[in-house]
Amino acid sequence: MPQVNVIDRPTLKNVIRPALDAKLAELSKELGLQITSGSATYGDATGSFKLNLATICEDGVVMTQERQAFLDLHELYGLPESALDAEITLSGLRLRIAGIRTKAPKNNILLTSCVFRRT
């Protein structure tokens, strides 16, 4: 492991974040949570990371803020609860409804791309 003498963007990206993510993955397994590093700030001699924590449901799905917002607010958007994780096709792309972004001024429904699996 290289010794860190300055905290700058390349050091955060190439040295500190990968080491931190590896340790967080170990801690995630130990605690049964998803723990990931978020945005970072840095100066010459100091820096900080935001940590994101999320519980994991019995079925293995990570409970994100957007997912919880969907479960709480789906009726306000005219969506059934069963629409969560539903796959849709939009402009030829397969997408999955992953939640509601409550702070987004428009395009509030969070869509993620579906991974194509070959069988």
Tab-separated table of N, CA and C in Angstrom:
chain	number	residue	atom	x	y	z
A	1	MET	N	0.859	-1.178	0.000
A	1	MET	CA	0.000	0.000	0.000
A	1	MET	C	0.895	1.227	0.000
A	2	PRO	N	0.692	2.130	-0.978
A	2	PRO	CA	1.525	3.332	-1.042
A	2	PRO	C	1.214	4.295	0.103
A	3	GLN	N	2.238	5.009	0.522
A	3	GLN	CA	2.089	6.033	1.555
A	3	GLN	C	1.499	7.287	0.909
A	4	VAL	N	0.453	7.852	1.507
A	4	VAL	CA	-0.209	9.038	0.959
A	4	VAL	C	0.383	10.283	1.605
A	5	ASN	N	0.915	11.188	0.770
A	5	ASN	CA	1.515	12.425	1.263
A	5	ASN	C	0.675	13.653	0.948
A	6	VAL	N	-0.163	13.560	-0.070
A	6	VAL	CA	-1.028	14.674	-0.450
A	6	VAL	C	-2.394	14.099	-0.801
A	7	ILE	N	-3.434	14.843	-0.465
A	7	ILE	CA	-4.786	14.394	-0.771
A	7	ILE	C	-5.312	15.275	-1.899
A	8	ASP	N	-5.349	14.697	-3.096
A	8	ASP	CA	-5.877	15.395	-4.258
A	8	ASP	C	-6.791	14.439	-5.016
A	9	ARG	N	-7.379	14.909	-6.110
A	9	ARG	CA	-8.349	14.094	-6.848
A	9	ARG	C	-7.774	12.750	-7.322
A	10	PRO	N	-6.607	12.719	-7.976
A	10	PRO	CA	-6.080	11.429	-8.414
A	10	PRO	C	-5.792	10.473	-7.250
A	11	THR	N	-5.308	11.001	-6.137
A	11	THR	CA	-5.031	10.153	-4.978
A	11	THR	C	-6.323	9.587	-4.409
A	12	LEU	N	-7.350	10.429	-4.312
A	12	LEU	CA	-8.639	9.945	-3.832
A	12	LEU	C	-9.196	8.867	-4.752
A	13	LYS	N	-9.155	9.121	-6.049
A	13	LYS	CA	-9.753	8.216	-7.030
A	13	LYS	C	-8.985	6.903	-7.178
A	14	ASN	N	-7.662	6.975	-7.219
A	14	ASN	CA	-6.856	5.800	-7.548
A	14	ASN	C	-6.281	5.049	-6.356
A	15	VAL	N	-6.196	5.701	-5.200
A	15	VAL	CA	-5.564	5.058	-4.041
A	15	VAL	C	-6.539	4.912	-2.876
A	16	ILE	N	-7.097	6.029	-2.435
A	16	ILE	CA	-7.884	6.009	-1.196
A	16	ILE	C	-9.238	5.344	-1.391
A	17	ARG	N	-10.012	5.734	-2.433
A	17	ARG	CA	-11.351	5.164	-2.620
A	17	ARG	C	-11.320	3.644	-2.824
A	18	PRO	N	-10.437	3.082	-3.661
A	18	PRO	CA	-10.419	1.627	-3.805
A	18	PRO	C	-10.108	0.901	-2.486
A	19	ALA	N	-9.174	1.447	-1.705
A	19	ALA	CA	-8.843	0.829	-0.422
A	19	ALA	C	-10.020	0.935	0.545
A	20	LEU	N	-10.662	2.097	0.561
A	20	LEU	CA	-11.822	2.303	1.428
A	20	LEU	C	-12.974	1.391	1.023
A	21	ASP	N	-13.254	1.285	-0.274
A	21	ASP	CA	-14.349	0.431	-0.744
A	21	ASP	C	-14.112	-1.034	-0.406
A	22	ALA	N	-12.861	-1.474	-0.461
A	22	ALA	CA	-12.556	-2.863	-0.096
A	22	ALA	C	-12.853	-3.119	1.382
A	23	LYS	N	-12.467	-2.192	2.243
A	23	LYS	CA	-12.741	-2.337	3.677
A	23	LYS	C	-14.241	-2.229	3.961
A	24	LEU	N	-14.929	-1.334	3.244
A	24	LEU	CA	-16.368	-1.185	3.441
A	24	LEU	C	-17.123	-2.442	2.995
A	25	ALA	N	-16.626	-3.109	1.958
A	25	ALA	CA	-17.253	-4.359	1.513
A	25	ALA	C	-17.149	-5.428	2.601
A	26	GLU	N	-15.995	-5.500	3.256
A	26	GLU	CA	-15.829	-6.447	4.368
A	26	GLU	C	-16.791	-6.115	5.504
A	27	LEU	N	-16.872	-4.833	5.863
A	27	LEU	CA	-17.755	-4.399	6.932
A	27	LEU	C	-19.220	-4.615	6.561
A	28	SER	N	-19.560	-4.419	5.294
A	28	SER	CA	-20.924	-4.655	4.830
A	28	SER	C	-21.344	-6.101	5.057
A	29	LYS	N	-20.465	-7.030	4.709
A	29	LYS	CA	-20.762	-8.450	4.924
A	29	LYS	C	-20.928	-8.757	6.408
A	30	GLU	N	-20.053	-8.194	7.212
A	30	GLU	CA	-20.071	-8.442	8.646
A	30	GLU	C	-21.361	-7.933	9.288
A	31	LEU	N	-21.832	-6.753	8.873
A	31	LEU	CA	-23.004	-6.132	9.494
A	31	LEU	C	-24.323	-6.448	8.789
A	32	GLY	N	-24.259	-6.994	7.573
A	32	GLY	CA	-25.476	-7.281	6.831
A	32	GLY	C	-26.142	-6.035	6.274
A	33	LEU	N	-25.346	-5.020	5.980
A	33	LEU	CA	-25.812	-3.764	5.391
A	33	LEU	C	-25.066	-3.533	4.091
A	34	GLN	N	-25.555	-2.610	3.294
A	34	GLN	CA	-24.757	-2.137	2.167
A	34	GLN	C	-24.136	-0.811	2.601
A	35	ILE	N	-22.828	-0.759	2.626
A	35	ILE	CA	-22.099	0.459	2.991
A	35	ILE	C	-21.211	0.819	1.805
A	36	THR	N	-21.429	2.011	1.258
A	36	THR	CA	-20.639	2.458	0.121
A	36	THR	C	-20.131	3.870	0.365
A	37	SER	N	-19.041	4.205	-0.297
A	37	SER	CA	-18.514	5.564	-0.186
A	37	SER	C	-19.232	6.446	-1.190
A	38	GLY	N	-19.552	7.644	-0.753
A	38	GLY	CA	-20.255	8.601	-1.610
A	38	GLY	C	-19.308	9.678	-2.089
A	39	SER	N	-19.808	10.879	-2.163
A	39	SER	CA	-19.010	11.994	-2.661
A	39	SER	C	-17.858	12.303	-1.703
A	40	ALA	N	-16.823	12.902	-2.243
A	40	ALA	CA	-15.632	13.205	-1.457
A	40	ALA	C	-15.252	14.673	-1.632
A	41	THR	N	-14.655	15.223	-0.580
A	41	THR	CA	-14.055	16.550	-0.657
A	41	THR	C	-12.597	16.411	-0.245
A	42	TYR	N	-11.777	17.339	-0.708
A	42	TYR	CA	-10.359	17.222	-0.400
A	42	TYR	C	-9.686	18.577	-0.411
A	43	GLY	N	-8.573	18.639	0.282
A	43	GLY	CA	-7.689	19.793	0.293
A	43	GLY	C	-6.276	19.251	0.164
A	44	ASP	N	-5.266	20.006	0.563
A	44	ASP	CA	-3.900	19.506	0.473
A	44	ASP	C	-3.609	18.439	1.519
A	45	ALA	N	-4.136	18.621	2.711
A	45	ALA	CA	-3.786	17.704	3.798
A	45	ALA	C	-4.995	17.045	4.443
A	46	THR	N	-6.210	17.399	4.013
A	46	THR	CA	-7.405	16.811	4.610
A	46	THR	C	-8.394	16.406	3.530
A	47	GLY	N	-9.305	15.549	3.895
A	47	GLY	CA	-10.352	15.120	2.978
A	47	GLY	C	-11.441	14.411	3.750
A	48	SER	N	-12.578	14.224	3.104
A	48	SER	CA	-13.667	13.491	3.748
A	48	SER	C	-14.513	12.791	2.693
A	49	PHE	N	-15.163	11.712	3.100
A	49	PHE	CA	-16.085	10.965	2.263
A	49	PHE	C	-17.437	10.934	2.933
A	50	LYS	N	-18.484	10.922	2.134
A	50	LYS	CA	-19.822	10.669	2.634
A	50	LYS	C	-20.014	9.149	2.576
A	51	LEU	N	-20.581	8.576	3.615
A	51	LEU	CA	-20.889	7.149	3.611
A	51	LEU	C	-22.374	6.962	3.392
A	52	ASN	N	-22.725	6.014	2.538
A	52	ASN	CA	-24.112	5.685	2.281
A	52	ASN	C	-24.401	4.324	2.904
A	53	LEU	N	-25.449	4.253	3.720
A	53	LEU	CA	-25.844	3.022	4.392
A	53	LEU	C	-27.230	2.625	3.922
A	54	ALA	N	-27.448	1.341	3.694
A	54	ALA	CA	-28.762	0.853	3.292
A	54	ALA	C	-28.945	-0.561	3.825
A	55	THR	N	-30.155	-0.840	4.302
A	55	THR	CA	-30.451	-2.185	4.762
A	55	THR	C	-30.688	-3.091	3.557
A	56	ILE	N	-30.561	-4.376	3.781
A	56	ILE	CA	-30.795	-5.365	2.737
A	56	ILE	C	-32.004	-6.188	3.150
A	57	CYS	N	-32.999	-6.237	2.280
A	57	CYS	CA	-34.233	-6.974	2.564
A	57	CYS	C	-33.972	-8.478	2.559
A	58	GLU	N	-34.943	-9.233	3.032
A	58	GLU	CA	-34.814	-10.691	3.094
A	58	GLU	C	-34.591	-11.307	1.719
A	59	ASP	N	-35.150	-10.663	0.674
A	59	ASP	CA	-34.987	-11.190	-0.679
A	59	ASP	C	-33.697	-10.719	-1.350
A	60	GLY	N	-32.840	-10.011	-0.588
A	60	GLY	CA	-31.542	-9.588	-1.093
A	60	GLY	C	-31.534	-8.238	-1.785
A	61	VAL	N	-32.665	-7.553	-1.832
A	61	VAL	CA	-32.756	-6.247	-2.484
A	61	VAL	C	-32.315	-5.170	-1.499
A	62	VAL	N	-31.495	-4.237	-1.982
A	62	VAL	CA	-31.014	-3.131	-1.148
A	62	VAL	C	-32.107	-2.070	-1.053
A	63	MET	N	-32.441	-1.646	0.161
A	63	MET	CA	-33.479	-0.651	0.387
A	63	MET	C	-32.865	0.749	0.305
A	64	THR	N	-32.918	1.341	-0.882
A	64	THR	CA	-32.399	2.690	-1.090
A	64	THR	C	-33.446	3.720	-0.686
A	65	GLN	N	-33.054	4.986	-0.621
A	65	GLN	CA	-34.001	6.061	-0.327
A	65	GLN	C	-35.095	6.119	-1.387
A	66	GLU	N	-34.709	5.942	-2.639
A	66	GLU	CA	-35.670	6.006	-3.733
A	66	GLU	C	-36.672	4.856	-3.666
A	67	ARG	N	-36.182	3.683	-3.308
A	67	ARG	CA	-37.053	2.508	-3.190
A	67	ARG	C	-38.047	2.703	-2.047
A	68	GLN	N	-37.569	3.199	-0.908
A	68	GLN	CA	-38.452	3.441	0.232
A	68	GLN	C	-39.482	4.514	-0.106
A	69	ALA	N	-39.053	5.552	-0.834
A	69	ALA	CA	-39.973	6.610	-1.247
A	69	ALA	C	-41.071	6.044	-2.143
A	70	PHE	N	-40.739	5.117	-3.018
A	70	PHE	CA	-41.747	4.499	-3.882
A	70	PHE	C	-42.771	3.751	-3.043
A	71	LEU	N	-42.287	2.983	-2.081
A	71	LEU	CA	-43.212	2.221	-1.234
A	71	LEU	C	-44.125	3.145	-0.439
A	72	ASP	N	-43.612	4.301	-0.041
A	72	ASP	CA	-44.395	5.248	0.753
A	72	ASP	C	-45.328	6.118	-0.096
A	73	LEU	N	-44.902	6.473	-1.320
A	73	LEU	CA	-45.595	7.502	-2.088
A	73	LEU	C	-46.174	7.053	-3.427
A	74	HIS	N	-46.140	5.782	-3.746
A	74	HIS	CA	-46.555	5.323	-5.076
A	74	HIS	C	-47.966	5.761	-5.436
A	75	GLU	N	-48.884	5.822	-4.464
A	75	GLU	CA	-50.270	6.207	-4.744
A	75	GLU	C	-50.362	7.668	-5.207
A	76	LEU	N	-49.515	8.547	-4.668
A	76	LEU	CA	-49.520	9.953	-5.085
A	76	LEU	C	-49.143	10.112	-6.558
A	77	TYR	N	-48.373	9.179	-7.089
A	77	TYR	CA	-47.937	9.233	-8.476
A	77	TYR	C	-48.825	8.385	-9.384
A	78	GLY	N	-49.883	7.805	-8.820
A	78	GLY	CA	-50.806	7.004	-9.610
A	78	GLY	C	-50.246	5.665	-10.029
A	79	LEU	N	-49.332	5.125	-9.247
A	79	LEU	CA	-48.708	3.842	-9.572
A	79	LEU	C	-49.092	2.792	-8.540
A	80	PRO	N	-49.320	1.563	-8.978
A	80	PRO	CA	-49.554	0.505	-8.001
A	80	PRO	C	-48.234	0.090	-7.351
A	81	GLU	N	-48.318	-0.440	-6.160
A	81	GLU	CA	-47.098	-0.893	-5.468
A	81	GLU	C	-46.378	-1.966	-6.265
A	82	SER	N	-47.123	-2.749	-7.033
A	82	SER	CA	-46.521	-3.822	-7.835
A	82	SER	C	-45.665	-3.286	-8.985
A	83	ALA	N	-45.747	-1.977	-9.276
A	83	ALA	CA	-44.933	-1.405	-10.356
A	83	ALA	C	-43.459	-1.328	-9.988
A	84	LEU	N	-43.144	-1.369	-8.694
A	84	LEU	CA	-41.744	-1.343	-8.275
A	84	LEU	C	-41.048	-2.590	-8.807
A	85	ASP	N	-39.919	-2.422	-9.446
A	85	ASP	CA	-39.120	-3.478	-10.075
A	85	ASP	C	-39.729	-4.011	-11.368
A	86	ALA	N	-40.826	-3.399	-11.839
A	86	ALA	CA	-41.407	-3.815	-13.112
A	86	ALA	C	-40.502	-3.374	-14.249
A	87	GLU	N	-40.430	-4.181	-15.287
A	87	GLU	CA	-39.626	-3.850	-16.458
A	87	GLU	C	-40.532	-3.231	-17.510
A	88	ILE	N	-40.037	-2.145	-18.104
A	88	ILE	CA	-40.766	-1.474	-19.168
A	88	ILE	C	-39.816	-1.274	-20.346
A	89	THR	N	-40.395	-1.021	-21.524
A	89	THR	CA	-39.594	-0.693	-22.700
A	89	THR	C	-39.914	0.731	-23.089
A	90	LEU	N	-38.884	1.567	-23.167
A	90	LEU	CA	-39.039	2.978	-23.499
A	90	LEU	C	-37.995	3.325	-24.547
A	91	SER	N	-38.444	3.748	-25.712
A	91	SER	CA	-37.548	4.080	-26.834
A	91	SER	C	-36.610	2.929	-27.160
A	92	GLY	N	-37.121	1.727	-27.083
A	92	GLY	CA	-36.334	0.553	-27.431
A	92	GLY	C	-35.394	0.066	-26.341
A	93	LEU	N	-35.386	0.697	-25.175
A	93	LEU	CA	-34.522	0.287	-24.068
A	93	LEU	C	-35.349	-0.430	-23.008
A	94	ARG	N	-34.818	-1.508	-22.483
A	94	ARG	CA	-35.467	-2.187	-21.365
A	94	ARG	C	-35.024	-1.516	-20.081
A	95	LEU	N	-35.998	-1.022	-19.317
A	95	LEU	CA	-35.732	-0.300	-18.082
A	95	LEU	C	-36.527	-0.914	-16.944
A	96	ARG	N	-36.042	-0.708	-15.733
A	96	ARG	CA	-36.711	-1.207	-14.530
A	96	ARG	C	-37.059	-0.027	-13.645
A	97	ILE	N	-38.275	-0.017	-13.099
A	97	ILE	CA	-38.682	1.039	-12.174
A	97	ILE	C	-38.018	0.756	-10.833
A	98	ALA	N	-37.121	1.663	-10.397
A	98	ALA	CA	-36.304	1.424	-9.210
A	98	ALA	C	-36.679	2.292	-8.023
A	99	GLY	N	-37.577	3.273	-8.213
A	99	GLY	CA	-37.962	4.100	-7.083
A	99	GLY	C	-38.453	5.468	-7.509
A	100	ILE	N	-38.619	6.332	-6.518
A	100	ILE	CA	-39.042	7.708	-6.745
A	100	ILE	C	-37.999	8.641	-6.144
A	101	ARG	N	-37.541	9.611	-6.946
A	101	ARG	CA	-36.615	10.638	-6.472
A	101	ARG	C	-37.445	11.823	-6.013
A	102	THR	N	-37.617	11.974	-4.717
A	102	THR	CA	-38.536	12.969	-4.176
A	102	THR	C	-38.055	14.401	-4.375
A	103	LYS	N	-36.776	14.617	-4.527
A	103	LYS	CA	-36.244	15.973	-4.664
A	103	LYS	C	-36.062	16.406	-6.116
A	104	ALA	N	-36.354	15.524	-7.049
A	104	ALA	CA	-36.199	15.866	-8.462
A	104	ALA	C	-37.360	16.739	-8.910
A	105	PRO	N	-37.089	17.886	-9.565
A	105	PRO	CA	-38.173	18.758	-10.000
A	105	PRO	C	-39.009	18.160	-11.131
A	106	LYS	N	-38.424	17.293	-11.939
A	106	LYS	CA	-39.160	16.565	-12.976
A	106	LYS	C	-38.474	15.224	-13.183
A	107	ASN	N	-39.105	14.340	-13.900
A	107	ASN	CA	-38.602	12.968	-14.097
A	107	ASN	C	-38.341	12.297	-12.746
A	108	ASN	N	-39.357	12.292	-11.898
A	108	ASN	CA	-39.225	11.782	-10.536
A	108	ASN	C	-39.067	10.271	-10.454
A	109	ILE	N	-39.599	9.534	-11.402
A	109	ILE	CA	-39.535	8.081	-11.340
A	109	ILE	C	-38.138	7.639	-11.764
A	110	LEU	N	-37.466	6.922	-10.877
A	110	LEU	CA	-36.107	6.452	-11.141
A	110	LEU	C	-36.159	5.173	-11.962
A	111	LEU	N	-35.530	5.208	-13.118
A	111	LEU	CA	-35.449	4.059	-14.005
A	111	LEU	C	-33.997	3.620	-14.129
A	112	THR	N	-33.762	2.330	-14.060
A	112	THR	CA	-32.410	1.804	-14.270
A	112	THR	C	-32.453	0.839	-15.449
A	113	SER	N	-31.349	0.736	-16.146
A	113	SER	CA	-31.319	-0.153	-17.314
A	113	SER	C	-31.247	-1.599	-16.861
A	114	CYS	N	-31.907	-2.448	-17.608
A	114	CYS	CA	-31.902	-3.882	-17.330
A	114	CYS	C	-30.707	-4.495	-18.026
A	115	VAL	N	-30.051	-5.394	-17.367
A	115	VAL	CA	-28.917	-6.093	-17.953
A	115	VAL	C	-29.470	-7.241	-18.778
A	116	PHE	N	-29.052	-7.301	-20.014
A	116	PHE	CA	-29.498	-8.386	-20.873
A	116	PHE	C	-28.730	-9.646	-20.514
A	117	ARG	N	-29.457	-10.706	-20.282
A	117	ARG	CA	-28.829	-11.984	-19.943
A	117	ARG	C	-29.064	-12.958	-21.069
A	118	ARG	N	-28.022	-13.557	-21.513
A	118	ARG	CA	-28.146	-14.570	-22.574
A	118	ARG	C	-28.259	-15.927	-21.914
A	119	THR	N	-29.200	-16.704	-22.415
A	119	THR	CA	-29.385	-18.060	-21.860
A	119	THR	C	-29.150	-19.087	-22.910
